[in-house]
Amino acid sequence: MKKTCIILGTFLTLLFTACEGPAGPPGFNGFDGQDGVDGSIFEALVFEIDIDLALNSANNTFEFREDFSAHNIQLYNNDAIFVYRLEEVDNGLDVWRQLPQPFLTDLGVLYYNFDFTQYDYSIYVEPDYNANSVAPSLVNNKVFRVFILPADVNFSTKMEFSNMNTLMKATGITEKDIQQFKIN
């Protein structure tokens, strides 16, 4: 009985492995999408601005506002914006901090913050004390990097967006790709 099962099993294995049916129908052609990196439709973009923020007494803030069109940039629905402030230069290396960012002073806390629409962006310094008392060094000649990430770029939810260098590496942006603007 054991021999019969082995012979029958071998026969069935050979029978089914040797079977080959006709080829199936060809698949449908897909639609052409937008070109990616090589076509340069729109990829992640970083630009750097050196600015003085202006006092807005009515809001007790310092502010800078600019249209994206000033840099020939068009945002699309759901694009993400990240803003980083140059904290310091340590042994020749730039140290960037993601906004919003609290900053402790002798007078209290102030916050570097930002907002944006599809057409413009604003950077703020919001003190929890009288804005007239903010030291000029905290609002003049400040360097920020604005990172625009297209909505259709898929990243892991575990991506560390607070680290600008990680984000640049993931999107293939290098220091030489960053446009720099002095706006004072």
mmCIF file of C-alpha atoms in Angstrom:
data_model
loop_
_atom_site.group_PDB
_atom_site.id
_atom_site.type_symbol
_atom_site.label_atom_id
_atom_site.label_comp_id
_atom_site.label_asym_id
_atom_site.label_seq_id
_atom_site.Cartn_x
_atom_site.Cartn_y
_atom_site.Cartn_z
ATOM 1 C CA MET A 1 0.000 0.000 0.000
ATOM 2 C CA LYS A 2 2.841 2.326 0.900
ATOM 3 C CA LYS A 3 4.486 1.694 -2.498
ATOM 4 C CA THR A 4 1.224 2.346 -4.315
ATOM 5 C CA CYS A 5 0.801 5.717 -2.580
ATOM 6 C CA ILE A 6 4.361 6.758 -3.435
ATOM 7 C CA ILE A 7 3.959 5.757 -7.089
ATOM 8 C CA LEU A 8 0.553 7.431 -7.355
ATOM 9 C CA GLY A 9 1.899 10.616 -5.679
ATOM 10 C CA THR A 10 4.900 10.744 -8.029
ATOM 11 C CA PHE A 11 2.646 10.192 -11.065
ATOM 12 C CA LEU A 12 0.244 12.991 -10.030
ATOM 13 C CA THR A 13 3.144 15.368 -9.329
ATOM 14 C CA LEU A 14 4.625 14.760 -12.782
ATOM 15 C CA LEU A 15 1.204 15.069 -14.412
ATOM 16 C CA PHE A 16 0.405 18.463 -12.858
ATOM 17 C CA THR A 17 3.912 19.896 -13.321
ATOM 18 C CA ALA A 18 3.933 19.040 -16.974
ATOM 19 C CA CYS A 19 0.604 20.745 -17.663
ATOM 20 C CA GLU A 20 0.761 24.082 -19.409
ATOM 21 C CA GLY A 21 -2.246 26.010 -20.592
ATOM 22 C CA PRO A 22 -2.631 28.782 -23.151
ATOM 23 C CA ALA A 23 -1.302 32.278 -22.332
ATOM 24 C CA GLY A 24 -3.809 34.640 -20.786
ATOM 25 C CA PRO A 25 -4.991 37.842 -22.470
ATOM 26 C CA PRO A 26 -2.529 40.788 -22.479
ATOM 27 C CA GLY A 27 -2.991 43.471 -19.809
ATOM 28 C CA PHE A 28 -4.252 46.975 -20.535
ATOM 29 C CA ASN A 29 -1.893 49.891 -21.100
ATOM 30 C CA GLY A 30 -1.845 52.345 -18.190
ATOM 31 C CA PHE A 31 -2.200 56.101 -18.445
ATOM 32 C CA ASP A 32 0.874 58.323 -18.587
ATOM 33 C CA GLY A 33 1.488 60.132 -15.299
ATOM 34 C CA GLN A 34 3.536 63.211 -14.536
ATOM 35 C CA ASP A 35 7.265 62.848 -14.840
ATOM 36 C CA GLY A 36 9.199 62.478 -11.609
ATOM 37 C CA VAL A 37 12.718 63.523 -10.677
ATOM 38 C CA ASP A 38 14.165 63.529 -14.195
ATOM 39 C CA GLY A 39 11.173 65.391 -15.659
ATOM 40 C CA SER A 40 11.207 68.019 -12.887
ATOM 41 C CA ILE A 41 7.442 68.613 -12.807
ATOM 42 C CA PHE A 42 7.581 69.403 -9.094
ATOM 43 C CA GLU A 43 9.673 67.820 -6.441
ATOM 44 C CA ALA A 44 10.467 68.826 -2.893
ATOM 45 C CA LEU A 45 11.983 72.288 -2.711
ATOM 46 C CA VAL A 46 13.968 74.143 -0.072
ATOM 47 C CA PHE A 47 14.822 77.816 -0.007
ATOM 48 C CA GLU A 48 16.623 79.868 2.580
ATOM 49 C CA ILE A 49 15.759 83.417 3.618
ATOM 50 C CA ASP A 50 17.712 85.913 5.691
ATOM 51 C CA ILE A 51 15.132 88.352 7.062
ATOM 52 C CA ASP A 52 14.284 91.043 9.571
ATOM 53 C CA LEU A 53 10.892 90.535 11.174
ATOM 54 C CA ALA A 54 8.765 93.692 11.505
ATOM 55 C CA LEU A 55 6.987 94.728 14.691
ATOM 56 C CA ASN A 56 3.210 94.467 14.593
ATOM 57 C CA SER A 57 2.166 96.315 17.771
ATOM 58 C CA ALA A 58 -1.515 95.521 17.260
ATOM 59 C CA ASN A 59 -0.804 91.777 17.477
ATOM 60 C CA ASN A 60 2.165 92.058 19.866
ATOM 61 C CA THR A 61 4.296 90.104 17.391
ATOM 62 C CA PHE A 62 7.127 90.451 14.929
ATOM 63 C CA GLU A 63 6.171 89.214 11.480
ATOM 64 C CA PHE A 64 7.414 88.466 7.997
ATOM 65 C CA ARG A 65 4.976 87.596 5.191
ATOM 66 C CA GLU A 66 5.745 86.735 1.594
ATOM 67 C CA ASP A 67 3.942 85.294 -1.407
ATOM 68 C CA PHE A 68 5.349 82.062 -2.817
ATOM 69 C CA SER A 69 5.153 83.691 -6.238
ATOM 70 C CA ALA A 70 8.066 85.950 -5.141
ATOM 71 C CA HIS A 71 10.237 82.854 -5.664
ATOM 72 C CA ASN A 72 8.297 81.520 -8.677
ATOM 73 C CA ILE A 73 6.806 78.762 -6.527
ATOM 74 C CA GLN A 74 3.306 77.417 -6.941
ATOM 75 C CA LEU A 75 1.869 75.363 -4.103
ATOM 76 C CA TYR A 76 -0.767 72.738 -4.731
ATOM 77 C CA ASN A 77 -3.553 71.558 -2.450
ATOM 78 C CA ASN A 78 -2.259 69.525 0.474
ATOM 79 C CA ASP A 79 1.438 70.333 -0.063
ATOM 80 C CA ALA A 80 3.235 70.348 3.286
ATOM 81 C CA ILE A 81 5.442 73.169 4.529
ATOM 82 C CA PHE A 82 8.157 72.851 7.150
ATOM 83 C CA VAL A 83 10.116 75.847 8.442
ATOM 84 C CA TYR A 84 13.447 75.625 10.248
ATOM 85 C CA ARG A 85 15.372 78.396 12.040
ATOM 86 C CA LEU A 86 19.155 78.587 12.047
ATOM 87 C CA GLU A 87 19.838 78.220 15.777
ATOM 88 C CA GLU A 88 23.626 78.497 15.659
ATOM 89 C CA VAL A 89 26.745 77.398 13.843
ATOM 90 C CA ASP A 90 28.661 74.794 15.840
ATOM 91 C CA ASN A 91 32.202 73.961 14.663
ATOM 92 C CA GLY A 92 31.288 75.058 11.154
ATOM 93 C CA LEU A 93 28.041 73.058 11.079
ATOM 94 C CA ASP A 94 24.624 74.714 10.873
ATOM 95 C CA VAL A 95 22.214 73.760 13.654
ATOM 96 C CA TRP A 96 18.574 73.973 12.514
ATOM 97 C CA ARG A 97 15.455 73.876 14.704
ATOM 98 C CA GLN A 98 11.989 73.138 13.370
ATOM 99 C CA LEU A 99 9.220 75.677 13.993
ATOM 100 C CA PRO A 100 7.187 76.175 16.056
ATOM 101 C CA GLN A 101 9.901 76.658 18.633
ATOM 102 C CA PRO A 102 9.749 78.159 22.121
ATOM 103 C CA PHE A 103 12.681 80.348 23.114
ATOM 104 C CA LEU A 104 13.387 81.343 26.705
ATOM 105 C CA THR A 105 14.564 84.926 27.354
ATOM 106 C CA ASP A 106 15.178 86.933 30.530
ATOM 107 C CA LEU A 107 11.744 88.530 30.078
ATOM 108 C CA GLY A 108 9.795 85.342 29.436
ATOM 109 C CA VAL A 109 9.099 82.953 26.586
ATOM 110 C CA LEU A 110 8.730 83.840 22.935
ATOM 111 C CA TYR A 111 7.772 81.518 20.131
ATOM 112 C CA TYR A 112 9.100 81.323 16.609
ATOM 113 C CA ASN A 113 6.128 80.161 14.580
ATOM 114 C CA PHE A 114 4.765 80.147 11.032
ATOM 115 C CA ASP A 115 1.653 79.658 8.985
ATOM 116 C CA PHE A 116 0.925 79.323 5.296
ATOM 117 C CA THR A 117 -1.752 79.199 2.654
ATOM 118 C CA GLN A 118 -1.548 77.926 -0.873
ATOM 119 C CA TYR A 119 -0.344 81.420 -1.879
ATOM 120 C CA ASP A 120 1.840 82.784 0.939
ATOM 121 C CA TYR A 121 3.630 82.062 4.162
ATOM 122 C CA SER A 122 4.326 84.031 7.339
ATOM 123 C CA ILE A 123 6.946 83.683 10.042
ATOM 124 C CA TYR A 124 6.217 85.095 13.491
ATOM 125 C CA VAL A 125 7.928 85.849 16.746
ATOM 126 C CA GLU A 126 5.235 85.742 19.421
ATOM 127 C CA PRO A 127 6.425 86.823 22.889
ATOM 128 C CA ASP A 128 4.370 86.250 26.020
ATOM 129 C CA TYR A 129 5.512 89.738 27.088
ATOM 130 C CA ASN A 130 5.483 93.161 25.418
ATOM 131 C CA ALA A 131 6.921 92.791 21.897
ATOM 132 C CA ASN A 132 8.582 96.227 22.195
ATOM 133 C CA SER A 133 10.971 94.597 24.711
ATOM 134 C CA VAL A 134 12.155 91.835 22.346
ATOM 135 C CA ALA A 135 15.907 92.083 21.742
ATOM 136 C CA PRO A 136 16.742 93.056 18.135
ATOM 137 C CA SER A 137 19.099 90.067 17.897
ATOM 138 C CA LEU A 138 16.053 87.777 18.136
ATOM 139 C CA VAL A 139 14.238 89.322 15.162
ATOM 140 C CA ASN A 140 16.907 90.824 12.867
ATOM 141 C CA ASN A 141 19.102 88.964 10.396
ATOM 142 C CA LYS A 142 17.365 85.667 11.156
ATOM 143 C CA VAL A 143 17.909 82.792 8.755
ATOM 144 C CA PHE A 144 15.105 80.345 8.014
ATOM 145 C CA ARG A 145 14.736 77.455 5.611
ATOM 146 C CA VAL A 146 11.352 76.797 4.081
ATOM 147 C CA PHE A 147 10.886 73.183 2.991
ATOM 148 C CA ILE A 148 8.027 72.427 0.607
ATOM 149 C CA LEU A 149 7.042 68.791 0.369
ATOM 150 C CA PRO A 150 4.574 67.885 -2.398
ATOM 151 C CA ALA A 151 1.392 66.181 -1.237
ATOM 152 C CA ASP A 152 1.905 63.264 -3.608
ATOM 153 C CA VAL A 153 5.231 62.260 -2.046
ATOM 154 C CA ASN A 154 4.646 59.227 0.127
ATOM 155 C CA PHE A 155 6.845 58.869 3.184
ATOM 156 C CA SER A 156 6.670 56.528 6.088
ATOM 157 C CA THR A 157 4.664 57.847 9.009
ATOM 158 C CA LYS A 158 7.798 57.153 11.027
ATOM 159 C CA MET A 159 9.749 59.821 9.095
ATOM 160 C CA GLU A 160 11.454 62.304 11.416
ATOM 161 C CA PHE A 161 10.359 65.687 10.040
ATOM 162 C CA SER A 162 12.001 67.634 12.857
ATOM 163 C CA ASN A 163 15.400 66.720 11.416
ATOM 164 C CA MET A 164 15.809 68.775 8.263
ATOM 165 C CA ASN A 165 18.906 66.835 7.165
ATOM 166 C CA THR A 166 16.981 63.547 7.252
ATOM 167 C CA LEU A 167 14.196 65.096 5.199
ATOM 168 C CA MET A 168 16.677 66.507 2.677
ATOM 169 C CA LYS A 169 18.383 63.142 2.330
ATOM 170 C CA ALA A 170 15.040 61.353 1.838
ATOM 171 C CA THR A 171 14.058 63.777 -0.940
ATOM 172 C CA GLY A 172 17.483 63.914 -2.589
ATOM 173 C CA ILE A 173 18.007 67.626 -1.915
ATOM 174 C CA THR A 174 21.578 68.768 -1.307
ATOM 175 C CA GLU A 175 22.980 72.054 -0.009
ATOM 176 C CA LYS A 176 23.763 73.182 -3.568
ATOM 177 C CA ASP A 177 20.055 72.819 -4.475
ATOM 178 C CA ILE A 178 18.952 75.382 -1.868
ATOM 179 C CA GLN A 179 18.095 78.836 -3.195
ATOM 180 C CA GLN A 180 19.152 81.643 -0.858
ATOM 181 C CA PHE A 181 17.470 85.045 -0.523
ATOM 182 C CA LYS A 182 18.440 87.999 1.681
ATOM 183 C CA ILE A 183 15.311 90.031 2.378
ATOM 184 C CA ASN A 184 16.079 92.900 4.761
#
